[in-house]
Amino acid sequence: MKLSSLIIALALVPGGANIGRTQETSRGSNQTPLASFPKVDQLFAMWDRRDSPGCALGVIKDGRFVYRRGYGMANLEHGVPIDLRTIFYIASMSKQFTAMSIALLARRGKLSLDDDIRKHLPEMPPYQKSPTVRDLIYHTSGIRDFIVLKYLSGFPIQAVNSDAEMYETMAQTNNQEVLELIARQRELNFTPGEEFAYSNSNYLLLGEIVKRVSGKSLAEFADENIFQPLGMVNTHYSNDLMEVIKDRATGYTPVGKGFAAARTNNGTVGPAGLMTSVEDLLLWDRNFYQNQLSGGDPGLLDVILTPGRLNDGSKLSYAFGLVHYKYKGLEAVGHDGGFFGFKTSMNRFPSQKFTVICLCNVRNAPMDGLADQVADIYLTDQVRSTDTSAALPAQTVVELTEQEPAKYAGIYWNPVTEGLWMLFLKDGRLVDPGGGGSVLVPIGKNRFQVTGQPVELIFETPPNGGHPVRMLKVTRGGKPQVYEAVKAARPALGQLAEYAGRYTSDEIDAAYTLIVHDGTLTLTRTKGKNVALTPTFSDNFWNDEFGYVKFTRDRRHKINGLLYTSSWIRRLRFSKT
């Protein structure tokens, strides 16, 4: 949509400068621009070329653009530049619109947030405690993430030319297929309401609930109740991968010295699937200050901006598809997205009535960092020079002898989450190879700060000293997690052979074969590359990219299956055949 009140200037300059440039500096008023444009443009300079994908930027103050600009190309093959009308796939940024659809139905009395999800989705298993609609909204349901489940079944998730594993097939997926997959899961990751764990399955189920309660698809309901009332005529959910969409950007991933188009094979809507532009998102932003939906319902915005709580009363930062956070001392709310070569973000500073929209069509664009730097430029007199909001309170680094950190090296296992910390001594310091090589900085005799993370580790030793019996992981605003110290396992070659065999899961309709190859237990799949498993502790193995595997035994102590755990999946069972 082209707003009549906004003037769009499109300039194509030879040599790659100012590709698809559109900007506004409070035209039609006596206001002074809030920032120097060259400072903003410099942030996006590496993508502001005719041979590169790029980003669309919108900077909003008091409900109107103060700067807007397209950098780089929407489509490299046809030489189409990015401008403010370019349509982007916004991935997980879509969740706020799915959540708004649920909020509208709840405010109209069509459903209750406390409804058992089986009231609307009777095909879901009768778990010991069933999640509610509210649990889906706040990611407290414990339902496994379908994207990881699809990956485990051999589906190519991020299908791009540069990755052989993801390139194998153009198979596609849709909401109905994924709904059936989720309904086959016999276990939850945790009891609903006990934890927060982001899962795309939650919002796919919410989209299905909208359909069953309203009698209209999520796309139809959102169009009639959100997009049309706000004038967002170029915004819609798209589940048709072959749909022709005017002005749509292509997603790209870097390959060598160039780029390859990312193959979109996921047609699901709810957790993602929304197509929109920076111009349309201006109208969405305005609605947060003066609601126009559902007859101007005064309580609607309070609902969607209210963060969730766990069963013990702990407050979450996640609201209705929106995340509350602090940035350099300022209150902010927003959500990012990333999939199929797109990286997107929309971050709003309510007290300043200031918003940064950054939509990029290149997989490696640090759009969240870019958006933050844009905010730094415009809000320079209001932001703190450093951001300590996500960090633990500053601690004094203490000096330990070379021997003292050594006693904390080892493997620590969380029996609730199945999480592992494997701590090794390197150059006299504790490091965690599974955390990207994070270094542990001593802030006490038995306390360490994890570099680059708001995490503190506290080790508890027996009264008589010796190796720790457990480790506490403390994160700002979260409950301490307990990790038990476990004895490292080093199985011999003959012992590894015990784990070899074929393992199947009817929950994801997949089969894995484990073999011993070059002295290493290796997981092979019909679809996907082989995975070398490293032993950790008894019957447990690990691969940094794949996840954790725990083998189970029968009454005769024979291997009868395995449990798979990763960041979004816990204890997915495979039976040995």
XYZ file of C-alpha atoms in Angstrom:
577
model
C 0.000 0.000 0.000
C 1.198 3.524 -0.806
C 0.121 6.037 1.844
C -0.933 9.317 0.281
C 0.672 11.268 3.107
C 4.099 9.793 2.385
C 6.332 10.716 -0.542
C 8.432 7.902 -1.993
C 11.573 8.733 -3.906
C 13.237 5.888 -5.760
C 16.734 6.520 -7.074
C 18.962 4.041 -8.873
C 22.539 5.218 -8.937
C 25.205 3.468 -11.060
C 27.972 1.910 -9.021
C 25.695 0.511 -6.364
C 25.048 3.531 -4.136
C 21.583 4.357 -2.843
C 19.889 1.305 -4.326
C 16.114 1.574 -3.988
C 16.467 4.596 -1.743
C 13.350 5.886 -0.016
C 13.445 8.257 2.893
C 11.438 10.845 4.783
C 12.535 13.539 7.174
C 9.227 14.633 8.660
C 8.137 16.225 5.389
C 5.163 18.510 5.615
C 6.015 19.723 9.105
C 8.444 21.998 10.876
C 9.956 19.122 12.855
C 13.708 18.646 12.843
C 14.942 15.205 11.764
C 15.835 13.056 14.769
C 19.144 11.783 13.375
C 21.792 12.272 10.773
C 20.971 10.084 7.793
C 24.613 9.282 6.907
C 25.061 7.700 10.337
C 22.119 5.386 9.696
C 23.096 4.637 6.110
C 26.599 3.693 7.187
C 25.203 0.828 9.271
C 23.744 -0.750 6.116
C 26.543 0.180 3.709
C 27.717 -3.384 3.052
C 24.263 -4.332 1.684
C 23.605 -1.076 -0.173
C 24.707 -2.528 -3.520
C 23.172 -3.718 -6.760
C 24.788 -7.158 -6.393
C 23.553 -7.867 -2.862
C 20.281 -8.527 -1.041
C 19.685 -6.128 1.800
C 17.174 -4.551 4.165
C 14.197 -2.233 4.389
C 14.360 0.158 7.319
C 11.557 2.162 8.871
C 12.094 4.570 11.774
C 8.884 5.788 13.420
C 8.383 8.608 15.890
C 4.929 9.650 17.145
C 3.162 7.479 14.601
C 4.916 8.663 11.448
C 8.087 7.874 9.567
C 11.054 10.102 10.340
C 13.320 7.990 8.147
C 12.725 5.111 5.785
C 15.060 3.579 3.318
C 15.651 0.509 1.182
C 19.172 -0.967 0.938
C 20.194 -3.575 -1.637
C 18.077 -5.747 -3.873
C 14.765 -7.526 -3.369
C 15.579 -9.875 -6.250
C 19.074 -10.293 -7.668
C 18.046 -12.269 -10.732
C 15.765 -9.537 -12.045
C 17.563 -6.540 -10.528
C 14.643 -5.375 -8.381
C 15.657 -2.975 -5.586
C 14.238 -2.965 -2.071
C 11.916 -0.139 -1.131
C 9.299 0.444 1.545
C 6.635 -1.393 -0.453
C 8.758 -4.557 -0.757
C 6.959 -7.545 0.743
C 8.979 -9.660 3.177
C 8.356 -13.033 4.775
C 8.673 -11.989 8.436
C 8.952 -15.486 9.986
C 8.384 -15.485 13.770
C 7.394 -11.821 13.821
C 4.080 -13.302 12.590
C 3.323 -14.639 16.075
C 2.033 -11.300 17.369
C -0.710 -11.300 14.724
C -1.699 -14.892 15.514
C -1.850 -13.962 19.199
C -3.938 -10.886 18.411
C -6.427 -13.134 16.592
C -6.759 -15.268 19.727
C -7.120 -12.162 21.896
C -9.941 -10.862 19.694
C -11.813 -14.162 20.007
C -11.266 -14.231 23.764
C -12.503 -10.649 24.220
C -15.638 -11.559 22.255
C -16.312 -14.544 24.499
C -15.731 -17.109 21.730
C -13.072 -18.894 23.771
C -11.318 -18.642 27.117
C -7.569 -18.440 27.552
C -7.981 -21.050 30.278
C -9.653 -23.566 27.944
C -8.032 -26.980 27.813
C -6.646 -27.154 24.283
C -8.426 -30.488 23.780
C -11.714 -28.587 23.908
C -10.786 -27.184 20.504
C -8.250 -29.816 19.405
C -9.685 -33.160 20.564
C -7.116 -35.100 18.531
C -4.355 -33.997 20.919
C -3.249 -36.731 23.360
C -4.705 -36.776 26.895
C -1.507 -35.767 28.670
C -1.322 -36.143 32.439
C -1.950 -32.388 32.564
C -3.273 -30.833 29.396
C -1.995 -27.404 28.258
C -4.397 -24.476 28.045
C -4.758 -21.862 25.326
C -2.860 -19.539 27.667
C 0.026 -22.028 27.783
C 0.233 -21.944 23.996
C 0.342 -18.138 23.983
C 3.134 -17.909 26.555
C 5.176 -20.959 25.416
C 4.561 -22.745 28.709
C 2.790 -25.775 27.199
C 5.742 -28.167 27.034
C 4.703 -29.200 23.491
C 7.651 -30.205 21.317
C 8.725 -27.894 18.510
C 7.533 -29.214 15.153
C 10.446 -27.727 13.186
C 12.901 -29.880 15.125
C 10.579 -32.885 14.830
C 10.441 -32.421 11.058
C 14.217 -32.119 10.904
C 14.634 -35.319 12.882
C 12.316 -37.096 10.467
C 14.582 -36.087 7.569
C 12.735 -33.018 6.312
C 15.008 -30.291 4.867
C 14.320 -27.316 7.127
C 16.472 -24.494 5.743
C 16.775 -25.727 2.163
C 19.589 -23.838 0.445
C 22.081 -24.778 -2.234
C 25.059 -24.487 0.096
C 23.969 -27.218 2.487
C 23.788 -30.706 1.017
C 21.735 -32.069 3.900
C 19.002 -29.472 3.438
C 19.126 -29.583 -0.368
C 18.020 -33.146 -0.944
C 14.335 -32.666 -1.622
C 11.731 -30.058 -2.389
C 9.248 -31.773 -0.111
C 6.804 -29.332 1.428
C 4.846 -29.230 4.649
C 1.581 -27.595 5.703
C -0.539 -27.004 8.801
C -2.573 -30.211 8.551
C 0.493 -32.421 8.207
C 2.194 -30.701 11.125
C -0.943 -30.870 13.277
C -0.985 -34.641 12.778
C 2.716 -34.805 13.704
C 2.203 -32.820 16.918
C -0.790 -34.985 17.854
C 1.426 -38.113 17.612
C 3.711 -36.881 20.393
C 2.994 -38.967 23.470
C 4.977 -36.852 25.927
C 5.459 -33.191 26.764
C 8.836 -31.651 27.463
C 7.573 -30.604 30.904
C 4.398 -30.135 32.930
C 2.429 -27.182 31.502
C 3.099 -23.948 33.342
C 6.275 -25.167 35.017
C 8.717 -23.688 32.491
C 8.999 -21.331 29.544
C 10.307 -22.980 26.365
C 9.829 -21.385 22.969
C 8.060 -23.752 20.572
C 6.681 -23.012 17.114
C 4.121 -25.774 17.668
C 2.278 -23.536 20.130
C 1.435 -20.948 17.514
C 0.549 -23.451 14.827
C -2.020 -24.891 17.248
C -3.273 -21.375 18.011
C -3.811 -20.832 14.291
C -5.846 -24.026 14.131
C -7.892 -22.939 17.157
C -8.719 -19.661 15.389
C -9.983 -21.690 12.444
C -12.144 -24.019 14.517
C -13.607 -21.339 16.774
C -14.290 -18.712 14.105
C -15.086 -21.023 11.209
C -12.548 -19.141 9.104
C -8.901 -19.832 8.351
C -6.331 -17.814 10.263
C -5.583 -15.937 7.029
C -9.251 -15.036 6.511
C -9.871 -14.109 10.143
C -6.779 -11.913 10.420
C -7.561 -10.208 7.122
C -11.128 -9.357 8.165
C -10.377 -8.437 11.771
C -6.854 -6.960 11.728
C -5.440 -6.095 8.329
C -8.492 -4.586 6.623
C -9.550 -2.457 9.631
C -6.013 -1.038 9.877
C -5.606 -0.550 6.126
C -2.772 -3.106 5.882
C -3.815 -4.102 2.382
C -0.449 -5.617 1.445
C -0.287 -7.896 4.495
C -1.571 -11.464 4.609
C -0.767 -14.993 5.775
C 0.438 -17.126 2.881
C 0.336 -20.934 3.002
C 0.597 -21.382 -0.766
C 4.268 -21.690 -1.653
C 3.468 -21.177 -5.333
C 1.443 -18.006 -4.748
C 2.440 -15.034 -6.888
C 2.887 -12.023 -4.585
C 3.586 -8.652 -6.153
C 6.705 -6.881 -4.876
C 7.816 -9.931 -2.871
C 11.496 -10.118 -1.868
C 13.465 -13.324 -2.344
C 15.372 -14.675 0.648
C 19.104 -15.320 0.180
C 21.962 -17.040 1.920
C 25.674 -16.271 1.340
C 27.480 -18.861 -0.804
C 31.153 -18.321 -1.552
C 31.518 -14.803 -2.903
C 27.862 -14.554 -3.892
C 24.392 -15.565 -2.799
C 21.953 -18.425 -3.353
C 18.189 -18.143 -3.165
C 16.796 -19.943 -0.116
C 14.194 -22.567 -0.968
C 10.961 -22.062 0.909
C 9.409 -25.448 1.702
C 7.374 -24.671 4.811
C 3.817 -23.539 4.121
C 2.665 -23.420 7.733
C 0.966 -20.326 9.141
C 0.545 -19.240 12.746
C 4.116 -19.419 14.003
C 5.228 -17.728 10.765
C 3.878 -17.289 7.251
C 2.999 -13.581 7.289
C 3.920 -11.429 4.288
C 4.121 -7.678 4.910
C 6.018 -4.455 4.260
C 7.537 -1.649 6.302
C 4.748 0.666 5.126
C 2.049 -1.665 6.432
C 3.861 -2.190 9.732
C 3.642 1.561 10.341
C -0.128 1.106 10.606
C 0.314 -1.823 12.993
C 2.610 0.286 15.152
C 0.090 3.107 15.365
C -2.540 0.757 16.707
C -0.537 0.188 19.899
C -1.132 3.804 20.886
C -4.766 4.094 19.793
C -6.497 0.765 19.239
C -8.853 0.629 16.264
C -9.608 -3.097 16.335
C -12.830 -4.670 17.570
C -14.593 -1.342 17.786
C -11.718 0.254 19.667
C -11.979 -2.229 22.572
C -10.095 -0.404 25.372
C -8.960 -3.608 27.092
C -7.539 -5.350 24.029
C -4.056 -3.849 24.187
C -3.773 -4.640 27.893
C -4.397 -8.303 27.079
C -1.789 -8.654 24.359
C 0.866 -6.696 26.258
C 0.490 -8.605 29.537
C 3.417 -10.996 30.140
C 2.735 -14.545 31.251
C 3.494 -16.223 34.567
C 4.614 -19.693 35.559
C 2.736 -21.869 38.027
C 4.897 -20.583 40.888
C 4.081 -16.974 40.028
C 7.355 -16.182 38.298
C 6.838 -13.437 35.727
C 7.857 -14.035 32.126
C 9.030 -11.465 29.594
C 6.892 -13.054 26.859
C 3.430 -11.627 26.157
C 1.137 -12.259 23.149
C 3.785 -12.886 20.512
C 5.776 -9.964 21.921
C 8.788 -9.838 24.213
C 9.253 -7.200 26.911
C 12.864 -6.230 27.532
C 15.098 -3.382 28.573
C 17.582 -1.839 26.191
C 20.209 0.403 27.718
C 17.838 1.457 30.453
C 14.766 1.934 28.243
C 11.635 -0.217 28.285
C 11.054 -1.919 24.934
C 8.825 -4.551 23.366
C 9.272 -6.446 20.127
C 9.899 -9.739 18.363
C 12.435 -11.020 15.861
C 12.088 -13.518 13.040
C 14.398 -15.548 10.850
C 13.826 -18.282 8.257
C 14.379 -19.035 4.562
C 16.952 -16.297 4.089
C 14.928 -13.617 5.906
C 15.882 -11.814 9.139
C 13.339 -9.423 10.605
C 12.698 -7.336 13.706
C 10.316 -4.673 14.973
C 11.318 -3.052 18.262
C 9.102 -0.456 19.947
C 10.026 1.944 22.768
C 6.572 2.852 24.116
C 7.561 5.742 26.404
C 9.412 7.439 23.557
C 6.729 6.518 20.973
C 9.643 5.352 18.877
C 9.927 2.188 16.755
C 12.568 0.642 14.514
C 11.482 -1.822 11.799
C 14.248 -3.743 10.060
C 13.326 -6.343 7.425
C 16.216 -8.093 5.655
C 16.315 -10.711 2.894
C 19.763 -12.098 3.591
C 20.350 -14.889 6.079
C 23.460 -13.446 7.749
C 22.130 -9.928 8.329
C 22.448 -9.020 12.038
C 19.111 -7.231 11.900
C 18.655 -7.174 15.682
C 22.044 -5.513 16.129
C 21.336 -3.143 13.258
C 18.000 -2.126 14.765
C 19.677 -1.507 18.128
C 22.322 0.701 16.512
C 19.622 2.704 14.745
C 17.944 3.225 18.131
C 21.284 4.342 19.575
C 21.526 7.056 16.921
C 18.008 8.421 17.402
C 17.809 8.019 21.177
C 21.408 8.965 21.885
C 20.492 11.331 24.718
C 18.274 8.752 26.426
C 20.108 5.422 26.230
C 22.848 4.407 28.597
C 26.337 3.993 27.173
C 26.310 0.312 28.156
C 23.526 -2.170 28.585
C 23.560 -4.005 31.896
C 19.885 -4.985 31.910
C 20.526 -8.569 30.770
C 23.587 -9.160 32.883
C 23.946 -10.398 36.411
C 25.094 -7.858 39.001
C 28.737 -6.943 38.489
C 31.042 -9.279 40.359
C 34.649 -8.949 41.422
C 36.951 -11.382 39.659
C 39.003 -13.394 42.134
C 42.349 -15.063 41.612
C 42.488 -18.853 41.941
C 45.498 -21.118 41.949
C 46.055 -23.316 38.903
C 44.817 -26.340 40.866
C 41.579 -24.848 42.186
C 39.601 -24.636 38.887
C 40.672 -28.186 38.021
C 38.467 -29.748 40.697
C 35.372 -28.272 39.036
C 36.121 -29.778 35.628
C 33.763 -32.602 34.708
C 30.277 -33.401 33.452
C 27.096 -32.086 35.058
C 23.643 -33.392 34.124
C 20.187 -31.942 34.753
C 17.715 -34.849 35.226
C 14.747 -32.505 34.577
C 15.818 -30.882 31.309
C 18.385 -33.554 30.272
C 20.809 -30.663 29.804
C 24.576 -31.204 30.041
C 27.486 -28.981 30.946
C 30.874 -30.442 30.070
C 33.588 -28.355 31.663
C 37.237 -28.747 30.700
C 40.415 -27.085 31.866
C 42.238 -25.094 29.183
C 45.222 -22.887 29.932
C 44.290 -22.922 33.602
C 40.673 -21.794 32.980
C 37.382 -23.668 32.833
C 35.715 -23.717 29.418
C 32.443 -25.127 28.125
C 32.929 -26.501 24.570
C 29.184 -27.099 24.224
C 28.515 -23.410 24.769
C 30.655 -22.211 21.894
C 33.828 -22.293 23.968
C 32.564 -19.992 26.731
C 35.124 -19.245 29.437
C 34.173 -19.374 33.120
C 35.492 -16.399 35.096
C 35.953 -17.022 38.856
C 34.002 -14.611 41.074
C 34.421 -16.704 44.229
C 36.016 -19.909 45.455
C 33.138 -21.960 44.029
C 31.351 -19.401 41.807
C 31.949 -18.568 38.151
C 30.495 -16.114 35.648
C 29.998 -17.449 32.087
C 31.458 -14.976 29.596
C 28.950 -13.539 27.148
C 25.943 -14.878 29.058
C 23.888 -13.692 32.071
C 24.695 -17.001 33.767
C 26.435 -17.811 37.031
C 27.532 -21.314 38.031
C 27.811 -22.286 41.702
C 29.480 -25.574 42.668
C 28.575 -27.463 45.827
C 31.128 -29.854 47.317
C 30.805 -32.446 50.126
C 31.569 -31.250 53.687
C 34.942 -32.980 53.565
C 35.860 -31.344 50.248
C 36.703 -33.084 46.995
C 34.919 -33.025 43.651
C 31.560 -31.165 43.525
C 28.402 -33.254 43.877
C 26.259 -30.778 41.993
C 26.232 -27.443 40.185
C 23.623 -24.655 40.297
C 22.991 -22.632 37.150
C 21.651 -19.194 38.064
C 20.195 -16.868 35.416
C 18.884 -13.375 36.074
C 15.150 -13.554 36.727
C 15.044 -17.341 36.576
C 14.909 -20.192 39.049
C 18.248 -21.937 39.769
C 18.650 -25.173 37.822
C 20.315 -28.124 39.517
C 22.908 -30.207 37.674
C 24.248 -33.406 39.210
C 27.913 -34.295 38.869
C 28.229 -37.523 36.862
C 31.176 -39.773 36.128
C 32.562 -39.518 32.619
C 32.331 -42.683 30.515
C 34.961 -43.927 28.102
C 33.484 -47.091 26.565
C 35.885 -49.454 24.820
C 35.364 -50.478 21.194
C 33.622 -53.700 22.218
C 31.254 -51.789 24.475
C 30.330 -49.387 21.675
C 29.134 -52.333 19.582
C 26.363 -52.888 22.154
C 24.715 -49.645 21.032
C 24.785 -50.497 17.320
C 21.499 -51.367 15.637
C 18.343 -49.925 14.095
C 16.138 -47.549 16.086
C 12.661 -46.381 15.067
C 10.193 -43.746 16.274
C 6.529 -43.877 15.299
C 6.091 -40.387 16.782
C 8.078 -38.896 13.878
C 7.943 -41.869 11.484
C 11.736 -42.127 11.279
C 14.430 -44.773 11.575
C 18.091 -44.328 12.522
C 20.867 -46.883 12.223
C 23.804 -46.734 14.619
C 27.129 -48.232 13.619
C 30.663 -48.201 14.978
C 32.828 -46.458 12.406
C 36.551 -45.793 12.921
C 36.129 -46.361 16.631
C 33.244 -43.896 16.925
C 29.548 -44.563 17.481
C 27.905 -43.030 14.421
C 24.236 -42.326 13.749
C 23.186 -42.728 10.113
C 19.946 -41.601 8.493
C 18.297 -42.284 5.149
C 17.890 -38.517 4.816
C 20.630 -36.386 6.320
C 24.327 -36.615 7.031
C 25.877 -39.024 9.524
C 26.307 -37.882 13.118
C 29.363 -38.855 15.181
C 28.393 -39.324 18.838
C 30.808 -38.574 21.665
C 30.373 -40.491 24.949
C 29.679 -38.328 27.998
C 28.540 -40.457 30.945
C 26.992 -43.898 31.326
C 24.798 -44.730 28.279
C 24.833 -41.076 27.228
C 26.303 -39.537 24.064
C 26.477 -36.048 22.610
C 26.954 -34.176 19.344
C 27.157 -30.389 19.453
C 25.005 -29.880 16.333
C 22.633 -32.817 16.733
C 21.878 -33.036 20.458
C 21.977 -35.635 23.243
C 21.250 -39.366 23.059
C 20.519 -41.469 26.133
C 20.227 -45.230 25.677
C 17.670 -47.162 27.714
C 17.873 -50.755 28.960
C 15.372 -53.504 29.746
C 15.178 -55.636 32.888
C 17.994 -57.823 31.592
C 20.152 -54.735 31.138
C 20.000 -55.021 27.352
C 19.769 -51.895 25.202
C 16.122 -51.522 24.112
C 15.975 -47.966 22.821
C 17.181 -44.407 23.079
C 15.859 -41.006 24.136
C 16.735 -37.943 22.067
C 17.050 -34.484 23.625
C 18.010 -31.116 22.150
C 17.271 -27.508 23.028
C 13.577 -27.758 21.949
C 12.929 -31.511 22.307
C 13.189 -33.692 25.397
C 13.188 -37.472 25.648
C 11.831 -38.368 22.195
C 11.771 -42.174 22.285
C 13.209 -44.507 19.659
C 12.805 -48.275 20.070
C 15.547 -50.692 19.104
C 14.254 -53.186 16.546
